[in-house]
mmCIF file of C-alpha atoms and ligand atoms in Angstrom:
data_model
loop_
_atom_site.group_PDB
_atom_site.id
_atom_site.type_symbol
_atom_site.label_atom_id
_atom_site.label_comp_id
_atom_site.label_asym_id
_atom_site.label_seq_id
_atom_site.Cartn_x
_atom_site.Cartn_y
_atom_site.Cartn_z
ATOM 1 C CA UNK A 1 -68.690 34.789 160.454
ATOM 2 C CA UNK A 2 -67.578 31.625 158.886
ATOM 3 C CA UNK A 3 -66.184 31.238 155.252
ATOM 4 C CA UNK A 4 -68.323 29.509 152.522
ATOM 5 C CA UNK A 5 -67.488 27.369 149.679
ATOM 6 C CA UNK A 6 -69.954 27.954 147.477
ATOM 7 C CA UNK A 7 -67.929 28.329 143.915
ATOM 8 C CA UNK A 8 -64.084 27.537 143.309
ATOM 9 C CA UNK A 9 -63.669 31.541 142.883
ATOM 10 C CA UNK A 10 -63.687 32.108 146.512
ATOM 11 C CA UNK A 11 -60.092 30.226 146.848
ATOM 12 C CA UNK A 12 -57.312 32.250 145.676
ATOM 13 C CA UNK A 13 -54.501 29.819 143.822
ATOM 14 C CA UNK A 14 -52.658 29.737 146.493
ATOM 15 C CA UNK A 15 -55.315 28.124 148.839
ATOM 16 C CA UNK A 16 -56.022 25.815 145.921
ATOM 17 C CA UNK A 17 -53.100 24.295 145.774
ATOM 18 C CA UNK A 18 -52.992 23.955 149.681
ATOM 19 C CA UNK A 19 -56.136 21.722 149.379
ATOM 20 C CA UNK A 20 -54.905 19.281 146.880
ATOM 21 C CA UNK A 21 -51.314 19.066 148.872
ATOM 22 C CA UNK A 22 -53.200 18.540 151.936
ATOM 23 C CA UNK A 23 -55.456 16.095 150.335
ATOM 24 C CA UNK A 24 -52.702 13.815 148.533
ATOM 25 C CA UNK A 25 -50.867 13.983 151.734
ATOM 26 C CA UNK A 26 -53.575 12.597 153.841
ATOM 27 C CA UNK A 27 -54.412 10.188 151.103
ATOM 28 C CA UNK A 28 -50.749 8.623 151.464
ATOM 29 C CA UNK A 29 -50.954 9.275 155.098
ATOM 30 C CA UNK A 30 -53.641 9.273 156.858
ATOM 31 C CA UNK A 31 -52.609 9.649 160.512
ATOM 32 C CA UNK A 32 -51.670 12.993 159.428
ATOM 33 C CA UNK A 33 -55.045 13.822 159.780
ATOM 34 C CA UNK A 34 -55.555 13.953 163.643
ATOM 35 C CA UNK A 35 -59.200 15.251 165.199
ATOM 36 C CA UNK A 36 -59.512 18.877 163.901
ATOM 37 C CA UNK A 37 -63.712 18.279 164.114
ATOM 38 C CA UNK A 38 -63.413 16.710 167.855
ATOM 39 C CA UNK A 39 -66.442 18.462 169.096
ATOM 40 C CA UNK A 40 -67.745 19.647 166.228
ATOM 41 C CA UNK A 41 -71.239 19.342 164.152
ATOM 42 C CA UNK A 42 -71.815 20.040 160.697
ATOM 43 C CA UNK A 43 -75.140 19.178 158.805
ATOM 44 C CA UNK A 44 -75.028 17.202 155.524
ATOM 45 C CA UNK A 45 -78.364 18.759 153.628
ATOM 46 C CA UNK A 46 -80.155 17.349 150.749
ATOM 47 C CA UNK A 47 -82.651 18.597 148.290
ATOM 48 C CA UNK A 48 -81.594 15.904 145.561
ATOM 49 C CA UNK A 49 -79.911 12.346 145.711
ATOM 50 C CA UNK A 50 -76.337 11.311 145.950
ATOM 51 C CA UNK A 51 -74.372 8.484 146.879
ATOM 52 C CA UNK A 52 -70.780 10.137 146.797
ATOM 53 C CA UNK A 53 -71.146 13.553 148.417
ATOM 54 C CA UNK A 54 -73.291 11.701 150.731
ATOM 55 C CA UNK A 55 -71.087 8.578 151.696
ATOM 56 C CA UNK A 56 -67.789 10.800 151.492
ATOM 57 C CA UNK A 57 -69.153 13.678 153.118
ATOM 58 C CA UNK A 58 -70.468 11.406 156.099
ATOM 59 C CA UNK A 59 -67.152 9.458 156.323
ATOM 60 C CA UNK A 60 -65.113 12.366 156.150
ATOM 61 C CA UNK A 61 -66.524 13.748 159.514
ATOM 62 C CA UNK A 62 -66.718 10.390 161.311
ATOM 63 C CA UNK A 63 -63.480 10.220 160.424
ATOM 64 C CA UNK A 64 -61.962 14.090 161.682
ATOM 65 C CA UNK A 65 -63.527 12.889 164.615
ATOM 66 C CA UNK A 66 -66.872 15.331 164.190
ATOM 67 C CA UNK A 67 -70.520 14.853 164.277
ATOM 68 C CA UNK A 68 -72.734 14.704 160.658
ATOM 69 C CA UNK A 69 -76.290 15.166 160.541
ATOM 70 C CA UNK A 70 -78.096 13.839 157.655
ATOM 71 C CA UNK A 71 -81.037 15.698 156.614
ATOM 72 C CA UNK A 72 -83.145 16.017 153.766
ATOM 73 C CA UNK A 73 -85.896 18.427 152.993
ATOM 74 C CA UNK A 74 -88.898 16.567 154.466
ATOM 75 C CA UNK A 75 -86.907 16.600 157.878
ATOM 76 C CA UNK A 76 -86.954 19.896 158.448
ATOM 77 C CA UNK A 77 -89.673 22.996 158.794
ATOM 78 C CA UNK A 78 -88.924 24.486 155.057
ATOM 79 C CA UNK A 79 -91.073 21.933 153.564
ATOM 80 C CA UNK A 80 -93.849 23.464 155.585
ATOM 81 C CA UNK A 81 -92.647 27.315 154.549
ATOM 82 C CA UNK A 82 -90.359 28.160 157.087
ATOM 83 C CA UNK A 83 -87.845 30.509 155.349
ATOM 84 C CA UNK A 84 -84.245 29.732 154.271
ATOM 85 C CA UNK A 85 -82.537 32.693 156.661
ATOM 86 C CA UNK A 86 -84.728 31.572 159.342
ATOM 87 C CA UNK A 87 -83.582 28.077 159.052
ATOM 88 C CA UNK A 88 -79.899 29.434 158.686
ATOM 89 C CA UNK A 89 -80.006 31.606 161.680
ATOM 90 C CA UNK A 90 -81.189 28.374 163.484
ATOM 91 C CA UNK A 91 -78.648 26.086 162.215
ATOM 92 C CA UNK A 92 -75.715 28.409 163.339
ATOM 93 C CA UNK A 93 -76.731 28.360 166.713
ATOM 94 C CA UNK A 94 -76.096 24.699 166.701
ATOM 95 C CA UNK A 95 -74.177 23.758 163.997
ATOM 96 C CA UNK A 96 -70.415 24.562 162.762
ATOM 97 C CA UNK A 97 -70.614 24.138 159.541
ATOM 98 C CA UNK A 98 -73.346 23.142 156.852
ATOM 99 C CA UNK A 99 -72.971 21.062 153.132
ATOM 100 C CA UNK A 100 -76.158 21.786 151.323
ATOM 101 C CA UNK A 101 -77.139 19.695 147.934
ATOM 102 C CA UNK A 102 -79.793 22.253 146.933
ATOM 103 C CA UNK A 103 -81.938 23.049 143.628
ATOM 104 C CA UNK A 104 -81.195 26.580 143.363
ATOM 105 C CA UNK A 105 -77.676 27.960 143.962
ATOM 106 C CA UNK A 106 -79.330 31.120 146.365
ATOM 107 C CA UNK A 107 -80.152 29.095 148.792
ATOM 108 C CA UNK A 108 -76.684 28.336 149.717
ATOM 109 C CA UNK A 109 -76.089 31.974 148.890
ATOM 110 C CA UNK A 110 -79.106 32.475 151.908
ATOM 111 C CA UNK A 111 -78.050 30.150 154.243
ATOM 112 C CA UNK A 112 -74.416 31.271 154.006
ATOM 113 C CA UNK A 113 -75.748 34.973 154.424
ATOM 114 C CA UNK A 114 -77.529 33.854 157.530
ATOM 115 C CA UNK A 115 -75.943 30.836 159.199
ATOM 116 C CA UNK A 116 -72.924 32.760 160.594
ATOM 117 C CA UNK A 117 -71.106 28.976 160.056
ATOM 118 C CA UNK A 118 -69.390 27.528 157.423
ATOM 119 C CA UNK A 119 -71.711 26.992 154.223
ATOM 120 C CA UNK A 120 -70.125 24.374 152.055
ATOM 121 C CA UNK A 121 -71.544 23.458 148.189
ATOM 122 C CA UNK A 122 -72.090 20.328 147.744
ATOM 123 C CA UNK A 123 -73.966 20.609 144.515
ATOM 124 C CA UNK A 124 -76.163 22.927 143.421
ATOM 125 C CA UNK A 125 -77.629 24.162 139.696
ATOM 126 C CA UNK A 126 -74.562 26.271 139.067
ATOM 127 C CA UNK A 127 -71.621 24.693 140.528
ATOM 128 C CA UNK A 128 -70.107 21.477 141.759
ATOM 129 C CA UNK A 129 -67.157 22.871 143.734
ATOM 130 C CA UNK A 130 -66.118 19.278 146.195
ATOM 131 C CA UNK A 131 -66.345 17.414 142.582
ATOM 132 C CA UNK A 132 -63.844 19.662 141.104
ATOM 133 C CA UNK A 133 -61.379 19.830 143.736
ATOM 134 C CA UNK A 134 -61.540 16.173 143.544
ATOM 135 C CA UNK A 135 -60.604 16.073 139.747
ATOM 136 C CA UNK A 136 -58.329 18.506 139.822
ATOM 137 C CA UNK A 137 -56.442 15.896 143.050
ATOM 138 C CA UNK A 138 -56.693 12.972 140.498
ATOM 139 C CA UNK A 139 -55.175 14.799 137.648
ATOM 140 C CA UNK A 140 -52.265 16.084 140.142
ATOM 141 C CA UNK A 141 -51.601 12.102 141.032
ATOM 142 C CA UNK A 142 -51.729 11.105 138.181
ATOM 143 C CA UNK A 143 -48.567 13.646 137.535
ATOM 144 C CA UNK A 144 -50.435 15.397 134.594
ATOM 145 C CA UNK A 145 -49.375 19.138 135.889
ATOM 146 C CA UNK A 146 -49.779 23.210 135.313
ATOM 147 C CA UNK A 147 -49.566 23.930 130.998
ATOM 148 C CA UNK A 148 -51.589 20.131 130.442
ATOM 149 C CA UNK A 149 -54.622 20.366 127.869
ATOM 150 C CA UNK A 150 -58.096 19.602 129.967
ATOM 151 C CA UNK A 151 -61.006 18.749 127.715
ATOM 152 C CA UNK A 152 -64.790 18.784 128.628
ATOM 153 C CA UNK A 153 -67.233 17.176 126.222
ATOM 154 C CA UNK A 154 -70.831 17.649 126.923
ATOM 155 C CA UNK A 155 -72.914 20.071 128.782
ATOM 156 C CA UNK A 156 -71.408 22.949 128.724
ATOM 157 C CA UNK A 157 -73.666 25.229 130.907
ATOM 158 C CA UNK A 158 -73.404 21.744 133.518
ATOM 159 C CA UNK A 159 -72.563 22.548 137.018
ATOM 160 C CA UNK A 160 -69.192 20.450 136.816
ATOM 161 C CA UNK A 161 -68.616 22.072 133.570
ATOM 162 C CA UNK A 162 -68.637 25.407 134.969
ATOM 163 C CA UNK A 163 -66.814 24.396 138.396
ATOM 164 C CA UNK A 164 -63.821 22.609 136.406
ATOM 165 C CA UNK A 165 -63.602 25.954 133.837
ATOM 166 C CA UNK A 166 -62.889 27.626 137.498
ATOM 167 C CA UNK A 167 -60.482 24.980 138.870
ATOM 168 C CA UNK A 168 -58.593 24.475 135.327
ATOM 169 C CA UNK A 169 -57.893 28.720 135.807
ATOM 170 C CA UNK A 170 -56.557 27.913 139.983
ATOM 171 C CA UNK A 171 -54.439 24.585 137.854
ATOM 172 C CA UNK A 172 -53.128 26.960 135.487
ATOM 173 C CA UNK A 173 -54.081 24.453 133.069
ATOM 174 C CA UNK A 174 -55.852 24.861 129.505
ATOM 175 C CA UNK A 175 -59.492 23.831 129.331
ATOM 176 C CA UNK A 176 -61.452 23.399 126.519
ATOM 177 C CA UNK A 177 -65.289 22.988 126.465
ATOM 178 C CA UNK A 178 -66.703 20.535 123.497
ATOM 179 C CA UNK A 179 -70.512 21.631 123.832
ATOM 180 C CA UNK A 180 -73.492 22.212 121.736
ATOM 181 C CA UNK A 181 -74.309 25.674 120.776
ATOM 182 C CA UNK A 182 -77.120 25.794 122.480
ATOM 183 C CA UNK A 183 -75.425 24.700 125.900
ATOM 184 C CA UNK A 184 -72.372 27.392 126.412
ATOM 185 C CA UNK A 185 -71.049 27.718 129.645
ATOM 186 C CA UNK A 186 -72.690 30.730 131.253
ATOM 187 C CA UNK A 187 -71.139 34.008 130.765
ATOM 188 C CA UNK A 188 -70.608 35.181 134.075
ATOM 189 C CA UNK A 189 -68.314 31.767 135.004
ATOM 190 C CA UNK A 190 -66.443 32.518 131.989
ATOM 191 C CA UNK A 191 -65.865 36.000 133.100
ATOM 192 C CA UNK A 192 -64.698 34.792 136.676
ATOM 193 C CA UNK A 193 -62.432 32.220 134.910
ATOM 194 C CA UNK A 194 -60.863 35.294 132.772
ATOM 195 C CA UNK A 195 -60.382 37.268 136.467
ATOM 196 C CA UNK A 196 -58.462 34.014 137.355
ATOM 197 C CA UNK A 197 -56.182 34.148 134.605
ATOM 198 C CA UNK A 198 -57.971 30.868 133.181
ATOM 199 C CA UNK A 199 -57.473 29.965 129.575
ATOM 200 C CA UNK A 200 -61.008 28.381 128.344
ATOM 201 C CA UNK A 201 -61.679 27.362 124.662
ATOM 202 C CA UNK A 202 -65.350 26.845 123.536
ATOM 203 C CA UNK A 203 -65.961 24.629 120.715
ATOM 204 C CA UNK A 204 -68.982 22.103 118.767
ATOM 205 C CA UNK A 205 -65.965 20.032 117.467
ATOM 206 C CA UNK A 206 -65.488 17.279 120.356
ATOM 207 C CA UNK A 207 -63.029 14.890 118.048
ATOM 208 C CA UNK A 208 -60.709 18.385 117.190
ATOM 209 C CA UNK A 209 -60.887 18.740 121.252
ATOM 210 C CA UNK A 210 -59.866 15.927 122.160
ATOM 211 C CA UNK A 211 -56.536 16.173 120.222
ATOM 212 C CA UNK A 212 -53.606 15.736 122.202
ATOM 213 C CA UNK A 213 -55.458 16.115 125.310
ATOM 214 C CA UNK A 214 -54.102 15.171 128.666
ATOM 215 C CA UNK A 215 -58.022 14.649 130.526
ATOM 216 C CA UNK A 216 -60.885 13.750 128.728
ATOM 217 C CA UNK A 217 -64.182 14.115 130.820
ATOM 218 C CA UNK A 218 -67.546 14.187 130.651
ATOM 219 C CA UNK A 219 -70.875 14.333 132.762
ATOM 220 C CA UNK A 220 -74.335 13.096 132.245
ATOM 221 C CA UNK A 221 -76.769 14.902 129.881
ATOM 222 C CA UNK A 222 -79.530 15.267 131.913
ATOM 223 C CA UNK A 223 -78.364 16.610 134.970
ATOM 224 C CA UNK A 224 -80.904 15.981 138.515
ATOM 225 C CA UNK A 225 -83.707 18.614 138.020
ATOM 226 C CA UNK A 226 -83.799 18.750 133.901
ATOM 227 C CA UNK A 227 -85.779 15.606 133.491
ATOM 228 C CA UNK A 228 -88.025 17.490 131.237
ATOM 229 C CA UNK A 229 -85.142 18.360 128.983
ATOM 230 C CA UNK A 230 -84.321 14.940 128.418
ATOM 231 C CA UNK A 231 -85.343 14.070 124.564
ATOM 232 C CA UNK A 232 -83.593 17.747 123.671
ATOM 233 C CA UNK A 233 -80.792 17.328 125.442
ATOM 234 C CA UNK A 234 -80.214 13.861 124.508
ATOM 235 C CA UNK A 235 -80.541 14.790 120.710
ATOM 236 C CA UNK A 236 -78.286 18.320 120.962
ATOM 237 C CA UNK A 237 -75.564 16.209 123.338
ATOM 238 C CA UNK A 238 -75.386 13.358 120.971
ATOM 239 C CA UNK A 239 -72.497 14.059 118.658
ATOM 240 C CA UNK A 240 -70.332 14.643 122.121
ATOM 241 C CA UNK A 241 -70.048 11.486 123.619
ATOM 242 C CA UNK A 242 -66.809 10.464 125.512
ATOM 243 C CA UNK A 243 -65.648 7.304 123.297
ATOM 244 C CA UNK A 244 -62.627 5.204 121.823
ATOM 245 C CA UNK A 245 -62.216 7.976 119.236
ATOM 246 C CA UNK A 246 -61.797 10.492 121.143
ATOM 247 C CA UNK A 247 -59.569 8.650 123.364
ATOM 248 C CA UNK A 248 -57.454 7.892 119.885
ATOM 249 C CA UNK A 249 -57.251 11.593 119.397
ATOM 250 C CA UNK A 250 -56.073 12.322 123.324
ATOM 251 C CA UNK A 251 -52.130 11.422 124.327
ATOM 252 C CA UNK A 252 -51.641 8.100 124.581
ATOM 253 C CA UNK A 253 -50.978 9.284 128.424
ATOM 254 C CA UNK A 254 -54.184 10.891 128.331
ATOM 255 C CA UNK A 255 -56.640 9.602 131.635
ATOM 256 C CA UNK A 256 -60.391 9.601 131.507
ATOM 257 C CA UNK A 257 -62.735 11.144 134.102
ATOM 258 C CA UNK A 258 -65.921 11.470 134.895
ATOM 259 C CA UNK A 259 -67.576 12.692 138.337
ATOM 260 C CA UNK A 260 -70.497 9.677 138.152
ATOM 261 C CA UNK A 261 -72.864 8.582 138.119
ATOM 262 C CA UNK A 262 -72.506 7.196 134.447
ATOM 263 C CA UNK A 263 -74.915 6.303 131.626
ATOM 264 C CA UNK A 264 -72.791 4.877 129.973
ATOM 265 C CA UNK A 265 -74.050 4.435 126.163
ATOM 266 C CA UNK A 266 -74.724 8.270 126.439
ATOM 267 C CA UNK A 267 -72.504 10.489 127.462
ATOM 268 C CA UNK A 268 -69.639 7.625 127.762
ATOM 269 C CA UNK A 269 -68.853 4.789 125.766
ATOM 270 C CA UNK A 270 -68.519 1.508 127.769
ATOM 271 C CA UNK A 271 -65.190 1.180 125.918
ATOM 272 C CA UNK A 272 -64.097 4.725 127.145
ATOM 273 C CA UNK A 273 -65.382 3.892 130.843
ATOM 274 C CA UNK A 274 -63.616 0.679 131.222
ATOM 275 C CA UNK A 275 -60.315 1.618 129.673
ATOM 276 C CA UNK A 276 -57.240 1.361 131.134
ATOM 277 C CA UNK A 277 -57.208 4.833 130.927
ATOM 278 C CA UNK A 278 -60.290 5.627 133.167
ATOM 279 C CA UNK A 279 -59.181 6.358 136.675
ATOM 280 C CA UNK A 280 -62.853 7.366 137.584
ATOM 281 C CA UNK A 281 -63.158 5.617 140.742
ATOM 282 C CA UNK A 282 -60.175 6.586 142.334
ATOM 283 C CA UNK A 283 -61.727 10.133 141.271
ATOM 284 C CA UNK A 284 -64.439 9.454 143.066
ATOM 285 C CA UNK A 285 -62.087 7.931 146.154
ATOM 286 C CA UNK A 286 -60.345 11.296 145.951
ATOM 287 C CA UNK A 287 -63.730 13.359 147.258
ATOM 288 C CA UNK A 288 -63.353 11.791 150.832
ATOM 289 C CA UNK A 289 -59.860 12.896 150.797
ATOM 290 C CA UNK A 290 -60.230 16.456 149.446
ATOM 291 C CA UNK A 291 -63.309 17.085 151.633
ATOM 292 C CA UNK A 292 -61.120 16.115 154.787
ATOM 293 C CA UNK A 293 -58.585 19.102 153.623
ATOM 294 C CA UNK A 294 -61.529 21.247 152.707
ATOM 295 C CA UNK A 295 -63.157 20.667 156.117
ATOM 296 C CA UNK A 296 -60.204 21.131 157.999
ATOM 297 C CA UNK A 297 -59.302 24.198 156.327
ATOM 298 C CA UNK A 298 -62.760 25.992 156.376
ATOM 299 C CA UNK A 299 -62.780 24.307 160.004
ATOM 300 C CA UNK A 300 -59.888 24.947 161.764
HETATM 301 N N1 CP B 401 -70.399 13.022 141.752
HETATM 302 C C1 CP B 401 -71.357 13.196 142.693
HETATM 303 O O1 CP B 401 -71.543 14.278 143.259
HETATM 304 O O2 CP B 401 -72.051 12.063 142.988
HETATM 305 P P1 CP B 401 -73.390 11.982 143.875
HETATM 306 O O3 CP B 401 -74.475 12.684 143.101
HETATM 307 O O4 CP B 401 -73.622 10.522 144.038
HETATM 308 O O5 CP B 401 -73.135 12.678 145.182
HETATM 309 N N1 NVA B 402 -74.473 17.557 136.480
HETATM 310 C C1 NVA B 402 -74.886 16.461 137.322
HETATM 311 C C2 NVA B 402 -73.814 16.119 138.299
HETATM 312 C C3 NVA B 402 -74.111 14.945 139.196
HETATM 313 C C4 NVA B 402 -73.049 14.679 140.194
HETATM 314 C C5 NVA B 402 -76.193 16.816 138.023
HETATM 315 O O1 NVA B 402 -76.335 17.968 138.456
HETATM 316 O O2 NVA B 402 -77.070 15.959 138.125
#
């Protein structure tokens, strides 16, 4: 039976840690890396766009030396009603591992119940697990540490929102959550964060927040899937936009982030994107990297 990644809890601190090492080691160095896929297949599933967890997810494998499928819905016999444990049961005889984008978190929960292989979360309506381990790399290089103040203005019930609440409690760092009251991260995550030992802060005030913090970062309103929401979310989501004064209120040390893709004018300012301060696209560099540790770990 292989071992999933679907959520950030199923890492103990430990482990954590081991990925981000691993990653900023292989970042510096990458010969370190060797083959560890040589022989080896894993499917790259999509029910919804992307450009990063495709393109890093793709390279990554190429370059461990392994095999990545690209598949989307339409290529395979689910569209025409073939069930999700069927379609697991069929990928592990092939496969060794399998990233799935999906729409609704249980079906990585089925296809890690009945693939036998790997299961890996690249995205789905709960969590963004890859994206987080990312950040939490990019904060590490950027020698912001354990004790640092994390702040998340925006959707708070997002799936980055809830995966960095569960990385910030591996970090040891404190998070808080600017968010409408409407949009509170879901209970259960904040109970799992609380197991961890995380420290999470819910508040409407995004300007308070952002006092002193060390990481300011944000995600779009309207996540893939919500379209309908749009004209409530946009309204409820306005007063927590990532922008130059919230950046006043942060450390001058203080870096921005945000896991992309931007629109910027909403949740960002174009100020607060194109600051000197914004390491966002060496955040997004950082998911190849991670995902290399990740796959050799959950690989190996
Ligand atoms: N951040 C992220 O997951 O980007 P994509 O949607 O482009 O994969
Ligand atoms: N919350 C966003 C993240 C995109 C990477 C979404 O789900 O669309």
């Amino acid at each position: 039976m292989g071992r999933s990644f679907l959520s950030l809890s199923s890492l103990s601190r430990e482990e954590f840690d081991q990925l981000l090492n691993r990653a900023l080691a292989g970042k510096k160095n990458p010969s370190l890396w060797g083959k560890p896929l040589l022989g080896k297949s894993v499917a790259l599933f999509f029910e919804k766009p992307s450009t990063r967890t495709r393109l890093s997810f793709e390279v990554a494998i190429n370059q461990l030396c392994g095999h990545a499928l690209v598949l989307t819905q339409n290529d395979l016999q689910l569209s025409r009603g073939e069930d999700i444990a069927d379609t697991g049961r069929v990928m592990g005889r092939y496969l060794h591992a399998i990233m799935g984008r999906v729409k609704s978190h249980a079906t990585l929960e089925g296809l890690a119940r009945s693939a036998g292989i790997p299961v890996i979360n690249g995205l789905s309506d709960k969590f963004h697990p890859c994206q987080a381990l990312a950040d939490f790399m990019t904060i590490k290089e950027n020698g912001i540490g354990a004790g640092s103040k994390f702040v998340f203005t925006g959707d708070g019930a997002s799936n980055v929102a809830h995966s960095l609440i569960l990385g910030a409690a591996h970090y040891n760092c404190d998070i808080t959550i600017a968010t409408p009251a409407e949009l509170l991260p879901h209970a259960d995550v904040l109970t799992i964060a609380a197991r961890l030992g995380g420290k999470v802060t819910v508040t409407q005030d995004a300007l308070a927040a952002a006092k002193d913090a060390d990481v300011l970062y944000t995600d779009v309103w309207v996540s893939m899937g919500q379209e309908q929401e749009t004209e409530r979310k946009k309204k409820q989501l306005a007063p927590f936009q990532l922008n130059e004064h919230l950046l006043a209120a942060a450390k001058k040390s203080a870096i921005v982030l945000h896991c992309l893709p931007a629109h910027k004018g909403e949740e960002i300012s174009e100020a607060a994107f194109e600051s000197p301060q914004a390491r966002i696209f060496d955040q997004a560099e950082n998911r190849l990297h991670v995902q290399k540790a990740l796959l050799e770990f959950l690989l190996k």
